[in-house]
């Protein structure tokens, strides 16, 4: 037995004895200070650890930790008894019994994602507008500058109800409906369900949800479009994010752009999710094409504006680390519970 | 569009790394989706020599080969039928990765390990063309020419040192579906000039073969150019041509087809080669189809041609679907001696309609429907003729056909820098703008007007540019979107109404805190599941499957699907809710009119199993229809609407065993029910499921009461119990209603806390105990006053229901 072991034994027996002999709380507190406090006996023993030969250090450290736990437990137990002054009946209720549980519910992860996006744009002065899912060709395509027989229509595989009536492929027709019913200026966001006739797989589902934004006023610029979306992205993804805007094509905006942010999964190094590019595409946007204004009776010489749109599933999947879109529509409680 | 780096370098001299090039193209709107280096793909794969081929002791179809890898021999088990001793082969040693697995349907990469095949060790693999990504041949191994030196990297032996860029070309940019188009962008990015190779065509006048071309449908065929090349020998193309095509993802076929594909990939002009000798009357007629007829295309499929289809015909009938695909009857074969090369400009809409109608999308149709350059047909024609004479031994006849009655000229667009600057929020001078646009071939013509306008001439390869705003986009693109600084000052010129939370938000938050789990389900269901009592269900003309051919008319079916899924996964109690739309169509409504369709926003809550988690302190009850009746009160109160009225309805419906309809201010807003046995059976469910459905559309229409403080009586509340005995037939709802009326204004909350039947009572009687809460208005309620109210109540219920006070 080493000298340290010997002293550990001594401290143990004296501490346990003094704890059991302490008659009231103040006496007990004195024992705590003597042994367990920062300058107590046990702390002093820990300090001696540095002079123990290296090969014995692990064993000695273990013994000291054990000592501390033992004394603490004895102290806690005694404190529980001392809390009741002599003469009062001790309550025998087993307080380790479980409490009365409640069901815990949650909003769907898609709703949570949408709520957050909507909240940010509301604070930036956007009102919320909605529109029908069953749409006509005019609002879904033509008035958005998709001419009949134009290859741009291939960008969105469509479910048809009849020749003229379809399930909207994007929330953009609500832009048209808002402008048809409101003279400029308008500033709205438009959440909603959209449909695409694509094979169901881990990466695509026959329907998904979008949030669309539209702002038309006098003198709205591309710079302001960038500013608004950067501000949104920083509020949603964190202010240190890096972003880029690159040219793209949407029939109803000109110029059109897509916004990427640095992949937050790999920090821009490149990974499976960002397809090794280090960038994640988060939304499409652009300046409202003048042809759209002529469909809704706005004067393109007087107003300008921007529109943007993003897919809520994609954003939720990136945010929560999901790699299969179908799980969002399966509604397994083991999945949903994770979002409580 | 896949472009080859070597090929691009023929037109523009750029010296930037692959990754940087990819990034700069992406930032210019040519999104590079992947960069593939051929050498990297074949890394570690070397030339091997098969030294001996023996028989596998345990398998007839496998052979046991000894492969020399340049330094030593290894034993390899091979399953290919064509392996022979002495062959030079592509060898993947243990540890290397072959680009495509032969056994995987998607052909994912596969790493070679040391394995035992039928008991015999195999250290490496002899690869097929498929596995190397060099061809579609999975049957046999790739045999290299005998000059190959064992140990040499395969990519070096095959000169596979090119890099391919896959570019996602947007629908508005047909010009980018070619190497020259992409090279033009690279030239603009790197400021290195674009060099389009001149064509020096040598033609002959001797022994001219006749070719008559007649364009009958000049609206859909705006230009038709053609040439005859004779004395060709069909055979494989030279290596350099095959290598470039392969790098660009085009499979080499023979020198004639390869040349037309080469020019297509070079400048984006689709060409077609006909066998001259198969053209009846040596003539070509471009016309619309006359009647519905059948025609076999190159892919061996019979196509139905109608009057809207633009056709290329010979003296007898169709030989090609213009701009889409050629016919079998005029196809180039191994014995073809003379070809007619076609280089045309077809109307985009006409080609698109035909391609769509036939479900036939080809390299040619994709370009024509986006709009090719009508003014490159001759260059492309001559380029192809020249290549044929060089690589297929052809002689080019000097007769050139070029039917182009109305020339399509370059557009001139007036441009005002002020408009551009206003839209983009930057300040660029006329000079800067002209300089930017010049890089992509858009030249300034004339001088600026007094108002500062400039005029630009837009080349015909850019059909997407027809307005000033289209030029503004090009300016922004070439200037660089990233150089346009973000403006975070958001101007607020709008009257923004206070952003009030919607009823949906309020209810959703309430339900989630009350332990309900929100779900979101598919709104497309089978026709059976969306059968509807209030109208016709909405049918989809082109559904993904029968299971999704209609839009739902209630939320219950998709809810039950979710419950079924969870019960099957061992969940025995749950509570769910969904906000969603239901859809219907007017009976006999016109499906072409939007007004025939109706969408209603609904909330559906469903519960099954225990009311709350089990607890040791008391027994936990199963959920009942009354759980939801109580929840309904809370929900309605949460959104501060009038008290709901409940109308019980005990006749079963298709959906529910029993129902309680909910009315607010006289309007029906929903129902509470227990899922019918029939429906449970369909979903193979056994537990009772209760549901509450509310029409959000209707709830939203009620004027929401504004919360306004009212003075409230500050005297202590007095509670009294009242138990009465009534006939079993008396409805407790009616009894309660009667008590409420008799009690008058002072009655606050009223609850039923006990119902007793049994031997203390006469048969056919029940005792109902109410707890009544009185809120005094004036001063503390005295015993006498309460007694007076209680007597009034008793009097009323004994008169109406023959009730007796229970002592
Ligand atoms: Zn990443």
mmCIF file of N, CA, C and O in Angstrom, chain A residues 61-117:
data_model
loop_
_atom_site.group_PDB
_atom_site.id
_atom_site.type_symbol
_atom_site.label_atom_id
_atom_site.label_comp_id
_atom_site.label_asym_id
_atom_site.label_seq_id
_atom_site.Cartn_x
_atom_site.Cartn_y
_atom_site.Cartn_z
ATOM 1 N N UNK A 61 -5.607 8.170 -9.451
ATOM 2 C CA UNK A 61 -6.673 9.108 -9.856
ATOM 3 C C UNK A 61 -8.036 8.450 -9.695
ATOM 4 O O UNK A 61 -8.981 9.053 -9.190
ATOM 5 N N UNK A 62 -8.126 7.195 -10.091
ATOM 6 C CA UNK A 62 -9.386 6.465 -10.019
ATOM 7 C C UNK A 62 -9.841 6.335 -8.562
ATOM 8 O O UNK A 62 -10.995 6.579 -8.217
ATOM 9 N N UNK A 63 -8.889 5.998 -7.706
ATOM 10 C CA UNK A 63 -9.210 5.817 -6.291
ATOM 11 C C UNK A 63 -9.707 7.129 -5.695
ATOM 12 O O UNK A 63 -10.663 7.156 -4.914
ATOM 13 N N UNK A 64 -9.084 8.245 -6.094
ATOM 14 C CA UNK A 64 -9.485 9.550 -5.559
ATOM 15 C C UNK A 64 -10.889 9.926 -6.011
ATOM 16 O O UNK A 64 -11.710 10.425 -5.244
ATOM 17 N N UNK A 65 -11.176 9.667 -7.290
ATOM 18 C CA UNK A 65 -12.501 9.989 -7.801
ATOM 19 C C UNK A 65 -13.568 9.174 -7.075
ATOM 20 O O UNK A 65 -14.639 9.675 -6.756
ATOM 21 N N UNK A 66 -13.223 7.930 -6.829
ATOM 22 C CA UNK A 66 -14.149 7.050 -6.123
ATOM 23 C C UNK A 66 -14.422 7.596 -4.727
ATOM 24 O O UNK A 66 -15.562 7.670 -4.274
ATOM 25 N N UNK A 67 -13.370 8.027 -4.076
ATOM 26 C CA UNK A 67 -13.497 8.578 -2.727
ATOM 27 C C UNK A 67 -14.448 9.773 -2.729
ATOM 28 O O UNK A 67 -15.359 9.875 -1.921
ATOM 29 N N UNK A 68 -14.207 10.672 -3.693
ATOM 30 C CA UNK A 68 -15.019 11.878 -3.720
ATOM 31 C C UNK A 68 -16.496 11.528 -3.909
ATOM 32 O O UNK A 68 -17.376 12.058 -3.266
ATOM 33 N N UNK A 69 -16.775 10.591 -4.831
ATOM 34 C CA UNK A 69 -18.163 10.218 -5.082
ATOM 35 C C UNK A 69 -18.809 9.601 -3.830
ATOM 36 O O UNK A 69 -19.939 9.880 -3.493
ATOM 37 N N UNK A 70 -18.030 8.775 -3.169
ATOM 38 C CA UNK A 70 -18.531 8.076 -1.982
ATOM 39 C C UNK A 70 -18.919 9.072 -0.891
ATOM 40 O O UNK A 70 -20.001 8.998 -0.310
ATOM 41 N N UNK A 71 -18.019 10.008 -0.650
ATOM 42 C CA UNK A 71 -18.271 10.985 0.423
ATOM 43 C C UNK A 71 -19.469 11.862 0.060
ATOM 44 O O UNK A 71 -20.339 12.147 0.876
ATOM 45 N N UNK A 72 -19.513 12.271 -1.232
ATOM 46 C CA UNK A 72 -20.612 13.129 -1.681
ATOM 47 C C UNK A 72 -21.945 12.403 -1.476
ATOM 48 O O UNK A 72 -22.921 12.980 -0.998
ATOM 49 N N UNK A 73 -21.999 11.119 -1.837
ATOM 50 C CA UNK A 73 -23.235 10.353 -1.720
ATOM 51 C C UNK A 73 -23.657 10.239 -0.258
ATOM 52 O O UNK A 73 -24.830 10.427 0.083
ATOM 53 N N UNK A 74 -22.698 9.972 0.614
ATOM 54 C CA UNK A 74 -23.014 9.853 2.037
ATOM 55 C C UNK A 74 -23.537 11.179 2.568
ATOM 56 O O UNK A 74 -24.506 11.234 3.335
ATOM 57 N N UNK A 75 -22.918 12.252 2.113
ATOM 58 C CA UNK A 75 -23.325 13.580 2.535
ATOM 59 C C UNK A 75 -24.758 13.869 2.062
ATOM 60 O O UNK A 75 -25.610 14.310 2.830
ATOM 61 N N UNK A 76 -25.054 13.593 0.763
ATOM 62 C CA UNK A 76 -26.389 13.845 0.212
ATOM 63 C C UNK A 76 -27.451 13.073 0.983
ATOM 64 O O UNK A 76 -28.516 13.602 1.311
ATOM 65 N N UNK A 77 -27.147 11.810 1.269
ATOM 66 C CA UNK A 77 -28.122 10.975 1.948
ATOM 67 C C UNK A 77 -28.415 11.532 3.342
ATOM 68 O O UNK A 77 -29.563 11.636 3.758
ATOM 69 N N UNK A 78 -27.376 11.939 4.019
ATOM 70 C CA UNK A 78 -27.538 12.458 5.384
ATOM 71 C C UNK A 78 -28.295 13.770 5.358
ATOM 72 O O UNK A 78 -29.128 14.039 6.225
ATOM 73 N N UNK A 79 -28.038 14.593 4.336
ATOM 74 C CA UNK A 79 -28.712 15.889 4.213
ATOM 75 C C UNK A 79 -30.221 15.680 4.061
ATOM 76 O O UNK A 79 -31.024 16.387 4.634
ATOM 77 N N UNK A 80 -30.629 14.674 3.298
ATOM 78 C CA UNK A 80 -32.054 14.369 3.127
ATOM 79 C C UNK A 80 -32.709 14.056 4.459
ATOM 80 O O UNK A 80 -33.832 14.494 4.727
ATOM 81 N N UNK A 81 -31.980 13.346 5.322
ATOM 82 C CA UNK A 81 -32.561 13.024 6.626
ATOM 83 C C UNK A 81 -32.607 14.241 7.526
ATOM 84 O O UNK A 81 -33.587 14.482 8.225
ATOM 85 N N UNK A 82 -31.548 15.007 7.433
ATOM 86 C CA UNK A 82 -31.450 16.147 8.331
ATOM 87 C C UNK A 82 -32.486 17.219 8.002
ATOM 88 O O UNK A 82 -32.806 18.070 8.810
ATOM 89 N N UNK A 83 -32.993 17.197 6.757
ATOM 90 C CA UNK A 83 -33.949 18.206 6.350
ATOM 91 C C UNK A 83 -35.200 18.151 7.222
ATOM 92 O O UNK A 83 -35.908 19.120 7.370
ATOM 93 N N UNK A 84 -35.519 16.991 7.697
ATOM 94 C CA UNK A 84 -36.679 16.876 8.580
ATOM 95 C C UNK A 84 -36.233 16.928 10.024
ATOM 96 O O UNK A 84 -35.574 16.013 10.501
ATOM 97 N N UNK A 85 -36.558 17.981 10.723
ATOM 98 C CA UNK A 85 -36.169 18.052 12.128
ATOM 99 C C UNK A 85 -36.812 16.895 12.892
ATOM 100 O O UNK A 85 -37.871 16.411 12.511
ATOM 101 N N UNK A 86 -36.143 16.485 13.918
ATOM 102 C CA UNK A 86 -36.633 15.376 14.727
ATOM 103 C C UNK A 86 -38.088 15.611 15.105
ATOM 104 O O UNK A 86 -38.520 16.743 15.301
ATOM 105 N N UNK A 87 -38.843 14.562 15.191
ATOM 106 C CA UNK A 87 -40.204 14.678 15.719
ATOM 107 C C UNK A 87 -41.256 14.752 14.637
ATOM 108 O O UNK A 87 -42.415 14.459 14.869
ATOM 109 N N UNK A 88 -40.893 15.145 13.356
ATOM 110 C CA UNK A 88 -41.926 15.187 12.311
ATOM 111 C C UNK A 88 -41.930 13.880 11.576
ATOM 112 O O UNK A 88 -40.895 13.280 11.321
ATOM 113 N N UNK A 89 -43.143 13.468 11.174
ATOM 114 C CA UNK A 89 -43.265 12.185 10.513
ATOM 115 C C UNK A 89 -42.562 12.251 9.147
ATOM 116 O O UNK A 89 -42.684 13.242 8.427
ATOM 117 N N UNK A 90 -41.856 11.240 8.801
ATOM 118 C CA UNK A 90 -41.174 11.231 7.505
ATOM 119 C C UNK A 90 -42.142 10.794 6.421
ATOM 120 O O UNK A 90 -42.866 9.817 6.569
ATOM 121 N N UNK A 91 -42.201 11.577 5.323
ATOM 122 C CA UNK A 91 -43.079 11.251 4.197
ATOM 123 C C UNK A 91 -42.506 10.067 3.452
ATOM 124 O O UNK A 91 -41.360 10.088 3.020
ATOM 125 N N UNK A 92 -43.307 9.012 3.332
ATOM 126 C CA UNK A 92 -42.803 7.791 2.726
ATOM 127 C C UNK A 92 -43.093 7.707 1.224
ATOM 128 O O UNK A 92 -42.853 6.676 0.611
ATOM 129 N N UNK A 93 -43.662 8.803 0.616
ATOM 130 C CA UNK A 93 -43.971 8.749 -0.811
ATOM 131 C C UNK A 93 -42.709 8.460 -1.616
ATOM 132 O O UNK A 93 -41.672 9.075 -1.391
ATOM 133 N N UNK A 94 -42.795 7.524 -2.529
ATOM 134 C CA UNK A 94 -41.647 7.226 -3.394
ATOM 135 C C UNK A 94 -41.591 8.277 -4.504
ATOM 136 O O UNK A 94 -42.309 8.207 -5.488
ATOM 137 N N UNK A 95 -40.739 9.273 -4.287
ATOM 138 C CA UNK A 95 -40.711 10.380 -5.248
ATOM 139 C C UNK A 95 -39.955 10.036 -6.528
ATOM 140 O O UNK A 95 -39.832 10.854 -7.422
ATOM 141 N N UNK A 96 -39.468 8.811 -6.590
ATOM 142 C CA UNK A 96 -38.829 8.420 -7.858
ATOM 143 C C UNK A 96 -39.854 7.900 -8.855
ATOM 144 O O UNK A 96 -39.514 7.607 -9.997
ATOM 145 N N UNK A 97 -41.133 7.784 -8.426
ATOM 146 C CA UNK A 97 -42.175 7.345 -9.367
ATOM 147 C C UNK A 97 -42.281 8.336 -10.513
ATOM 148 O O UNK A 97 -42.078 9.541 -10.313
ATOM 149 N N UNK A 98 -42.610 7.863 -11.732
ATOM 150 C CA UNK A 98 -42.691 8.801 -12.870
ATOM 151 C C UNK A 98 -43.858 9.772 -12.720
ATOM 152 O O UNK A 98 -44.880 9.456 -12.111
ATOM 153 N N UNK A 99 -43.702 10.956 -13.284
ATOM 154 C CA UNK A 99 -44.769 11.961 -13.283
ATOM 155 C C UNK A 99 -45.843 11.598 -14.287
ATOM 156 O O UNK A 99 -45.675 10.692 -15.106
ATOM 157 N N UNK A 100 -46.950 12.309 -14.211
ATOM 158 C CA UNK A 100 -48.045 12.058 -15.146
ATOM 159 C C UNK A 100 -47.633 12.622 -16.502
ATOM 160 O O UNK A 100 -47.446 13.838 -16.649
ATOM 161 N N UNK A 101 -47.478 11.745 -17.491
ATOM 162 C CA UNK A 101 -46.970 12.175 -18.798
ATOM 163 C C UNK A 101 -48.062 12.815 -19.638
ATOM 164 O O UNK A 101 -49.248 12.554 -19.437
ATOM 165 N N UNK A 102 -47.650 13.619 -20.592
ATOM 166 C CA UNK A 102 -48.574 14.203 -21.568
ATOM 167 C C UNK A 102 -48.140 13.728 -22.943
ATOM 168 O O UNK A 102 -46.955 13.500 -23.168
ATOM 169 N N UNK A 103 -49.079 13.629 -23.875
ATOM 170 C CA UNK A 103 -48.661 13.436 -25.254
ATOM 171 C C UNK A 103 -47.943 14.709 -25.677
ATOM 172 O O UNK A 103 -48.370 15.809 -25.327
ATOM 173 N N UNK A 104 -46.885 14.553 -26.418
ATOM 174 C CA UNK A 104 -46.202 15.742 -26.927
ATOM 175 C C UNK A 104 -46.399 15.805 -28.433
ATOM 176 O O UNK A 104 -46.090 14.856 -29.144
ATOM 177 N N UNK A 105 -46.992 16.862 -28.906
ATOM 178 C CA UNK A 105 -47.245 17.001 -30.339
ATOM 179 C C UNK A 105 -46.220 17.905 -30.973
ATOM 180 O O UNK A 105 -45.310 18.407 -30.310
ATOM 181 N N UNK A 106 -46.341 18.074 -32.267
ATOM 182 C CA UNK A 106 -45.424 18.996 -32.942
ATOM 183 C C UNK A 106 -46.019 19.412 -34.264
ATOM 184 O O UNK A 106 -46.906 18.745 -34.791
ATOM 185 N N UNK A 107 -45.516 20.503 -34.776
ATOM 186 C CA UNK A 107 -45.870 20.876 -36.137
ATOM 187 C C UNK A 107 -44.948 20.089 -37.063
ATOM 188 O O UNK A 107 -43.818 19.762 -36.721
ATOM 189 N N UNK A 108 -45.457 19.783 -38.234
ATOM 190 C CA UNK A 108 -44.695 19.038 -39.237
ATOM 191 C C UNK A 108 -43.431 19.828 -39.610
ATOM 192 O O UNK A 108 -43.482 21.056 -39.664
ATOM 193 N N UNK A 109 -42.332 19.131 -39.856
ATOM 194 C CA UNK A 109 -41.100 19.867 -40.194
ATOM 195 C C UNK A 109 -41.264 20.842 -41.365
ATOM 196 O O UNK A 109 -40.615 21.890 -41.393
ATOM 197 N N UNK A 110 -42.144 20.512 -42.307
ATOM 198 C CA UNK A 110 -42.356 21.440 -43.419
ATOM 199 C C UNK A 110 -43.044 22.715 -42.929
ATOM 200 O O UNK A 110 -42.721 23.817 -43.370
ATOM 201 N N UNK A 111 -43.998 22.556 -42.011
ATOM 202 C CA UNK A 111 -44.685 23.733 -41.475
ATOM 203 C C UNK A 111 -43.702 24.590 -40.671
ATOM 204 O O UNK A 111 -43.708 25.813 -40.761
ATOM 205 N N UNK A 112 -42.843 23.910 -39.904
ATOM 206 C CA UNK A 112 -41.861 24.661 -39.119
ATOM 207 C C UNK A 112 -40.949 25.474 -40.021
ATOM 208 O O UNK A 112 -40.638 26.629 -39.747
ATOM 209 N N UNK A 113 -40.540 24.841 -41.133
ATOM 210 C CA UNK A 113 -39.645 25.537 -42.064
ATOM 211 C C UNK A 113 -40.360 26.721 -42.703
ATOM 212 O O UNK A 113 -39.836 27.832 -42.760
ATOM 213 N N UNK A 114 -41.578 26.463 -43.175
ATOM 214 C CA UNK A 114 -42.352 27.531 -43.806
ATOM 215 C C UNK A 114 -42.592 28.676 -42.824
ATOM 216 O O UNK A 114 -42.462 29.846 -43.179
ATOM 217 N N UNK A 115 -42.946 28.339 -41.584
ATOM 218 C CA UNK A 115 -43.216 29.354 -40.569
ATOM 219 C C UNK A 115 -42.048 30.306 -40.412
ATOM 220 O O UNK A 115 -42.225 31.510 -40.312
ATOM 221 N N UNK A 116 -40.865 29.712 -40.397
ATOM 222 C CA UNK A 116 -39.685 30.535 -40.182
ATOM 223 C C UNK A 116 -39.435 31.450 -41.377
ATOM 224 O O UNK A 116 -39.149 32.636 -41.219
ATOM 225 N N UNK A 117 -39.575 30.881 -42.578
ATOM 226 C CA UNK A 117 -39.369 31.675 -43.788
ATOM 227 C C UNK A 117 -40.394 32.811 -43.833
ATOM 228 O O UNK A 117 -40.062 33.975 -44.071
#
